[in-house]
mmCIF file of C-alpha atoms in Angstrom:
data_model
loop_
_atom_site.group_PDB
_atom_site.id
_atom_site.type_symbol
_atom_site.label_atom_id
_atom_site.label_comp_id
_atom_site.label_asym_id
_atom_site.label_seq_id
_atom_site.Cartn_x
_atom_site.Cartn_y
_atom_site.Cartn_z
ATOM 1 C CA UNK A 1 -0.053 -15.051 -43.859
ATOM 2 C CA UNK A 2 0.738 -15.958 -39.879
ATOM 3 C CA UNK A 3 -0.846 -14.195 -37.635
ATOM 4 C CA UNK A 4 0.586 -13.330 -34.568
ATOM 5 C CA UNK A 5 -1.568 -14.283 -31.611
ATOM 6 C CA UNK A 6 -0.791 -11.622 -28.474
ATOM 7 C CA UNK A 7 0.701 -13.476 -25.197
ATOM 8 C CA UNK A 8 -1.908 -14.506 -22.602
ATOM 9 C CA UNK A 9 -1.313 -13.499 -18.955
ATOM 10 C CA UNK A 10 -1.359 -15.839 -16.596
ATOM 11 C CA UNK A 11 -1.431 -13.455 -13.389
ATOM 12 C CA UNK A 12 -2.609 -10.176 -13.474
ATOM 13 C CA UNK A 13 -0.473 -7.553 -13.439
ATOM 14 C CA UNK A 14 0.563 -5.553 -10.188
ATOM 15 C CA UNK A 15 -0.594 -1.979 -10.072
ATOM 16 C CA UNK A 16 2.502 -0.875 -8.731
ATOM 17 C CA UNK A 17 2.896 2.485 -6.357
ATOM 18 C CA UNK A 18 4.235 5.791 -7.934
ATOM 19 C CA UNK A 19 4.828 8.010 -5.431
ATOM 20 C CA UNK A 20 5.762 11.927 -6.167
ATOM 21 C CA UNK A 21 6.584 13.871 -2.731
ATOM 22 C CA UNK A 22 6.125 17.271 -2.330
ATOM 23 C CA UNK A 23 8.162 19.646 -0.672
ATOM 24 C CA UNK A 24 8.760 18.870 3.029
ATOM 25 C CA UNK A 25 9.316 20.288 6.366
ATOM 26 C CA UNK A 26 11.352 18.769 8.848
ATOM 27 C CA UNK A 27 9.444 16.981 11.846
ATOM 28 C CA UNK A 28 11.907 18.755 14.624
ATOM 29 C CA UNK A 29 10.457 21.383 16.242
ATOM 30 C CA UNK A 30 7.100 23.968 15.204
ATOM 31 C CA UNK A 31 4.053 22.558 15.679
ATOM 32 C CA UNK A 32 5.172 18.844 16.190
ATOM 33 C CA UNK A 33 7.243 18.939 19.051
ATOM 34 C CA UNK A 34 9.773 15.906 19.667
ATOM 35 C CA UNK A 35 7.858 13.144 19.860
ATOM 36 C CA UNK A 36 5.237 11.339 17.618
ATOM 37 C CA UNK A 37 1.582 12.107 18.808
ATOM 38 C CA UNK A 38 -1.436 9.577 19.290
ATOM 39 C CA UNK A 39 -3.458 10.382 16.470
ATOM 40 C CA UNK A 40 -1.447 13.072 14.811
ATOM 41 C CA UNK A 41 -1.861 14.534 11.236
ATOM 42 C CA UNK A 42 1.286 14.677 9.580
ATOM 43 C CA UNK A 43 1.002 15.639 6.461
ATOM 44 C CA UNK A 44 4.274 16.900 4.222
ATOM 45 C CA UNK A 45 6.704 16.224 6.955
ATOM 46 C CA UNK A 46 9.754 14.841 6.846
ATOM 47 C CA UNK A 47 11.584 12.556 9.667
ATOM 48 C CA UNK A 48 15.194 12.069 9.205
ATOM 49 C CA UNK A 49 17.729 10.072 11.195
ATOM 50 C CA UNK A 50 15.503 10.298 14.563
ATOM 51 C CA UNK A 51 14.850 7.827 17.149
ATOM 52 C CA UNK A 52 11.467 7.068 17.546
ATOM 53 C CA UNK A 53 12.038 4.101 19.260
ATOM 54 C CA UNK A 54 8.895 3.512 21.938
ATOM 55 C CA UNK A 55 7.343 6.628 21.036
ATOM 56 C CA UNK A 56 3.805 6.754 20.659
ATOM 57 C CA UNK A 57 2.004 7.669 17.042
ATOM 58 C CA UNK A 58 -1.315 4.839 17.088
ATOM 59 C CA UNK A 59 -3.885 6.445 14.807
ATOM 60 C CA UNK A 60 -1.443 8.987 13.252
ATOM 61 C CA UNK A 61 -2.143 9.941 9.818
ATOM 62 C CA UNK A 62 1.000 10.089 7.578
ATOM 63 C CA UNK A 63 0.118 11.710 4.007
ATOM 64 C CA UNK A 64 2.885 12.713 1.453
ATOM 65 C CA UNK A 65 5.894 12.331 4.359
ATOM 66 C CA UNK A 66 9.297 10.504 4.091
ATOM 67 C CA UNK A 67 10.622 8.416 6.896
ATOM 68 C CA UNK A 68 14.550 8.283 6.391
ATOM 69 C CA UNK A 69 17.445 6.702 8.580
ATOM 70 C CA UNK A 70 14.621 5.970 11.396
ATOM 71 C CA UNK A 71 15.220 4.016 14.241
ATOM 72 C CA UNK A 72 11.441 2.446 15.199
ATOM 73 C CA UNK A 73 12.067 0.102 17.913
ATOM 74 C CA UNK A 74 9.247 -0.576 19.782
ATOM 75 C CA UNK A 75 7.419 2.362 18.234
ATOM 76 C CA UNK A 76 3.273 1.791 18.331
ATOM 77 C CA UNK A 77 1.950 2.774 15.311
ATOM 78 C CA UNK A 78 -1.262 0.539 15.562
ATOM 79 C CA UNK A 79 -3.931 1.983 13.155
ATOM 80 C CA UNK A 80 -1.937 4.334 12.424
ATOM 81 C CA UNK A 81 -2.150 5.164 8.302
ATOM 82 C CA UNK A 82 0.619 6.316 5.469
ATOM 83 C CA UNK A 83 -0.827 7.844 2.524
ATOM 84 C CA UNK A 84 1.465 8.556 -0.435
ATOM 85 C CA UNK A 85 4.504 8.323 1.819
ATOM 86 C CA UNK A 86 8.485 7.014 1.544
ATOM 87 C CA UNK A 87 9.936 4.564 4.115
ATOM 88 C CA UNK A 88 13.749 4.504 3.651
ATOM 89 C CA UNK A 89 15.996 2.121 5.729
ATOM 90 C CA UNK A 90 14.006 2.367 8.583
ATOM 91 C CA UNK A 91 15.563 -0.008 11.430
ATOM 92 C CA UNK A 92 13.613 -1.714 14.913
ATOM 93 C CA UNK A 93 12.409 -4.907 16.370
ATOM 94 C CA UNK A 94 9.213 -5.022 17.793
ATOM 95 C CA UNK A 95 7.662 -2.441 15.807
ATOM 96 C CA UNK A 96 3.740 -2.519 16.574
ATOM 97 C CA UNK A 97 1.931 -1.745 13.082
ATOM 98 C CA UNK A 98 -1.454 -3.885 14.115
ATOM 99 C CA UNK A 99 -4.298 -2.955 11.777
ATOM 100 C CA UNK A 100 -2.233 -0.485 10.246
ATOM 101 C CA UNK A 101 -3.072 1.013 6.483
ATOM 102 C CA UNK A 102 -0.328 1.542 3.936
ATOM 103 C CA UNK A 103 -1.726 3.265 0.481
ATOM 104 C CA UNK A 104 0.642 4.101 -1.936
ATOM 105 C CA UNK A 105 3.902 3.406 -0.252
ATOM 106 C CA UNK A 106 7.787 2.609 -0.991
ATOM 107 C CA UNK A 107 9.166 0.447 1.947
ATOM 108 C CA UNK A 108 13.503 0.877 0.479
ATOM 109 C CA UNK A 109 15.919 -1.045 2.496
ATOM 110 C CA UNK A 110 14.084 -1.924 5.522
ATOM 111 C CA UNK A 111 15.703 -3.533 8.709
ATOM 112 C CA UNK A 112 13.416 -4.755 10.618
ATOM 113 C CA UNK A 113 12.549 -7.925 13.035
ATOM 114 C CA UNK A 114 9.193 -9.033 14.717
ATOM 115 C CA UNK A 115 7.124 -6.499 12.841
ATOM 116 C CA UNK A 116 3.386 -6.752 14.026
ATOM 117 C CA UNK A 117 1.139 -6.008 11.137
ATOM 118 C CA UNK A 118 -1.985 -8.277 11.698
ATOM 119 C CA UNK A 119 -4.785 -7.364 10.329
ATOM 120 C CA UNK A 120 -3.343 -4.231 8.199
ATOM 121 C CA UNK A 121 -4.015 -3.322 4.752
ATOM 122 C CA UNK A 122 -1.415 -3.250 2.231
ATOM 123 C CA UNK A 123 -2.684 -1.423 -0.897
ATOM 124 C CA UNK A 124 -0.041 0.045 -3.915
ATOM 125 C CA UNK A 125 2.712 -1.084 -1.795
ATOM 126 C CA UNK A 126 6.482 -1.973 -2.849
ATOM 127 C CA UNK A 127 9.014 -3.543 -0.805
ATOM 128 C CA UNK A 128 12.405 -3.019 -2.107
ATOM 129 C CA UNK A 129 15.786 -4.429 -0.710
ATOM 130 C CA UNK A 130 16.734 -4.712 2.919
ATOM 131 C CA UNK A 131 15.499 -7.833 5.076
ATOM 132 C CA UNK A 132 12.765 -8.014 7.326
ATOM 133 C CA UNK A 133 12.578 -11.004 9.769
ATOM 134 C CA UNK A 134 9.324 -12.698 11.835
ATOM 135 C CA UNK A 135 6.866 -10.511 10.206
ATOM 136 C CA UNK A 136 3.466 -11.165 11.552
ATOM 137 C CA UNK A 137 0.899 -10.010 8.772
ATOM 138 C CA UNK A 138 -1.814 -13.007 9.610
ATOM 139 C CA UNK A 139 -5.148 -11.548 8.536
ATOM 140 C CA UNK A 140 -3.888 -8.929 6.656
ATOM 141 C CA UNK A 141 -4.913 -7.468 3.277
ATOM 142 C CA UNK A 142 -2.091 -7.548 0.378
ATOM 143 C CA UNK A 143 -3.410 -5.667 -2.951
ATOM 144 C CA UNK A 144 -1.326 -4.662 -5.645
ATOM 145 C CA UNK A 145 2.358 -5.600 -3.499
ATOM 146 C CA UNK A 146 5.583 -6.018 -4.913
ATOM 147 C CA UNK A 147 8.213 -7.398 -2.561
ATOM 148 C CA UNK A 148 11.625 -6.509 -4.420
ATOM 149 C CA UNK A 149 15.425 -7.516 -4.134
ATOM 150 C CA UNK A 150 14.282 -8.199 -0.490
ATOM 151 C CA UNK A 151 14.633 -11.127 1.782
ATOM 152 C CA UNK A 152 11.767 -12.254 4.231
ATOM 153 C CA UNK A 153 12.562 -14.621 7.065
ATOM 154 C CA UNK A 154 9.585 -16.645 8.105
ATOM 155 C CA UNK A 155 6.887 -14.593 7.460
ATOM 156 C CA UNK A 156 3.274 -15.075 8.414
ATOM 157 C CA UNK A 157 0.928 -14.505 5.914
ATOM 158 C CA UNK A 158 -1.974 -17.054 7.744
ATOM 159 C CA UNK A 159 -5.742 -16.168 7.220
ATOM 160 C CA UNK A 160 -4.052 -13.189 4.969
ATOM 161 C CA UNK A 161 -5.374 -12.440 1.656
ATOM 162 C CA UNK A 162 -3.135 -11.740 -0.988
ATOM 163 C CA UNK A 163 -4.489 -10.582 -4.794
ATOM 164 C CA UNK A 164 -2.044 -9.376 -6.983
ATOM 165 C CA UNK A 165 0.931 -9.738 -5.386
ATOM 166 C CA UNK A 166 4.185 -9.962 -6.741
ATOM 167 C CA UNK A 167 7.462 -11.887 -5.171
ATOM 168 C CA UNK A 168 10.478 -10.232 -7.815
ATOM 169 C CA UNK A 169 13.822 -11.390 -7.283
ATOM 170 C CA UNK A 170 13.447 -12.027 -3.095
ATOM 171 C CA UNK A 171 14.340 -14.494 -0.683
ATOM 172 C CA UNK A 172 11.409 -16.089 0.805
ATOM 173 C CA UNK A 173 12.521 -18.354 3.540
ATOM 174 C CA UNK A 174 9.609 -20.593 6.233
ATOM 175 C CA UNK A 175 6.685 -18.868 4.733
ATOM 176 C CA UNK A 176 3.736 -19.417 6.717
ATOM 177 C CA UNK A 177 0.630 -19.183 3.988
ATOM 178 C CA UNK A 178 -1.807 -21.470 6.103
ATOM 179 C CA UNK A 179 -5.386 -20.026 5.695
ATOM 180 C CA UNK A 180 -4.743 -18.051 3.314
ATOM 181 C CA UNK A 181 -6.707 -16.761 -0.015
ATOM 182 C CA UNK A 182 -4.458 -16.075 -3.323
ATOM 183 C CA UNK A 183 -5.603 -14.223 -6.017
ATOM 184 C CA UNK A 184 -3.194 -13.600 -8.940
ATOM 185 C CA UNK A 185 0.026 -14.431 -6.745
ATOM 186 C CA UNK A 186 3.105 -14.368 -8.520
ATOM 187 C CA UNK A 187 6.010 -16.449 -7.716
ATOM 188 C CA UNK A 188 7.897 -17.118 -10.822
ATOM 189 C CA UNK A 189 10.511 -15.303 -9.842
ATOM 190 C CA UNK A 190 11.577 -15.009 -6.446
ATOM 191 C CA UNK A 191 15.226 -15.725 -6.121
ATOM 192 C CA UNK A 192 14.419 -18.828 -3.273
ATOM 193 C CA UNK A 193 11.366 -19.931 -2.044
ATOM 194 C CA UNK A 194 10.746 -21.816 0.936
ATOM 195 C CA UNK A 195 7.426 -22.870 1.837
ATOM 196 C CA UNK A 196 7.320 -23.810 5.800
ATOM 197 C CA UNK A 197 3.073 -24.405 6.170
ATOM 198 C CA UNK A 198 0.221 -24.118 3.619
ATOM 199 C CA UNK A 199 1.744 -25.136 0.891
ATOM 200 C CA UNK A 200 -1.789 -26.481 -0.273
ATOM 201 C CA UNK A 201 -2.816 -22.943 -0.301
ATOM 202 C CA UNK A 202 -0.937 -21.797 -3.367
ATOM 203 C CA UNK A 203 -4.341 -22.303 -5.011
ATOM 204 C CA UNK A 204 -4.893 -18.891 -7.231
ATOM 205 C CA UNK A 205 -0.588 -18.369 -7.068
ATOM 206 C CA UNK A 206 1.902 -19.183 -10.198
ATOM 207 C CA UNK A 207 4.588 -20.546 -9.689
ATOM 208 C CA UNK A 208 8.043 -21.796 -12.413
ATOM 209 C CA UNK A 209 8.823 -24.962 -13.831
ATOM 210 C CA UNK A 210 12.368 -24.997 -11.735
ATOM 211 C CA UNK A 211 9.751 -24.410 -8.483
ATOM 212 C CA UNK A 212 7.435 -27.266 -8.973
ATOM 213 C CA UNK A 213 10.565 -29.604 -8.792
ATOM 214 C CA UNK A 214 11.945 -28.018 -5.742
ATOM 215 C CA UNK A 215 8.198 -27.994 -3.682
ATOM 216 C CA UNK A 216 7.495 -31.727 -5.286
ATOM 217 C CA UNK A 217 8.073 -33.418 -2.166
ATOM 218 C CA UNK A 218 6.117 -31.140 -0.196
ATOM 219 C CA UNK A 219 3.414 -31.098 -2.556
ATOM 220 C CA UNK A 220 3.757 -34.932 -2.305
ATOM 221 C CA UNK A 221 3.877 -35.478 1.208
ATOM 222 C CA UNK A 222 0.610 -32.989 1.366
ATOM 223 C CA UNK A 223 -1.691 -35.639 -0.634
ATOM 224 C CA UNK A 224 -0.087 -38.758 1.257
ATOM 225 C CA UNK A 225 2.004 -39.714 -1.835
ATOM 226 C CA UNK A 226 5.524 -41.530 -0.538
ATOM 227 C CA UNK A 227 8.253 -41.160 -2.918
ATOM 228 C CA UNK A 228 10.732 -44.069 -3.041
ATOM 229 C CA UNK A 229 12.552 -45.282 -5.810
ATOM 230 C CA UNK A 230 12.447 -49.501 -7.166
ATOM 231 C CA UNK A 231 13.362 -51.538 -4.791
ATOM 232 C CA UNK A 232 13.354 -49.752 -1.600
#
């Protein structure tokens, strides 16, 4: 008789967002005038192909909203918090997301460049398609993230600290992971990744086979080991 012995993990699995939105009211108009407030409560409201571009909403509390077909350039949103909420192809440079909180969220087919997100908190979040470029999350929190069918352009994950985090089928390209703390980091299967600085951080990350080839000179060069074949 063979018994069959049950696979062992190597990462933990990512608790991945499920987000069910409730009926929604459009943000135009009633109570919530045109423009996003400092510290607003939003709750159940929908924003659809606006331009909120520069507009003011640090603090705000999003809870159970959608954010479709937004433009967000410039917009300050530091602190501000989405709860249970949809971001779909929302568009900007130089959106201003410092210390900002996102529980339970879908970020689908983002466009986005020179995102400030230092110091946030990431929590049940999945990133799926689009391409963001020069996003600054140093210090940040990542729990339970999934970035998806996405590509990232040099981001900055320094000082960050990433556990359970999940890099499915996305371009990585001049990651910046110096300082940072991995806990159950899984790489296996982004589609390219590029490790710029910190490559001796991957501590607490997994990584493929076809990987460990590709970042063998770095990992080389990052111990002092010179690689030259006989005779040279």
């Amino acid at each position: 008789m063979v018994r069959r012995t049950k696979p062992v993990r190597v990462v933990e699995a990512v608790r991945r967002a499920e987000v069910r939105l409730p009926p929604l009211r459009p943000f135009e108009g009633g109570e919530y005038g045109g423009e996003l407030r400092p510290d607003g409560d939003y709750d159940g409201v929908e924003f659809r192909d606006l331009d909120l571009g520069g507009q003011d909403g640090g603090g705000a509390l999003f809870m159970d909203c959608a954010v479709t077909g937004c433009a967000i350039d410039g917009t300050r949103l530091v602190r501000a918090r989405f709860v249970d909420s949809v971001l779909t192809e929302p568009r900007g440079v130089g959106t201003d997301l410092a210390e900002a909180s996102l529980r339970d969220v879908e970020v689908v087919d983002a466009r986005l460049g020179g995102v400030q997100l230092h110091g946030g908190v990431l929590e049940r979040v999945v990133v799926r398609g689009g391409k963001i470029d020069y996003v600054n999350l140093r210090k940040a929190r990542l729990r339970d993230v999934v970035f998806e069918g996405c590509v990232l352009v040099e981001p900055d994950f320094g000082q960050a600290s990433l556990e359970r985090v999940e890099f499915r089928d996305c371009v990585v390209r001049g990651a910046d992971f110096t300082g940072v703390r991995m806990t159950d980091v899984d790489l296996r299967d982004a589609a390219e990744l590029d490790i710029a600085r910190g490559i001796e951080r991957l501590a607490g990350a997994v990584i493929s086979p076809s990987q460990l080839m590709e970042l063998a000179p770095a990992f080389a060069a990052q111990v002092g080991v010179r690689v030259a074949g006989a005779g040279e």
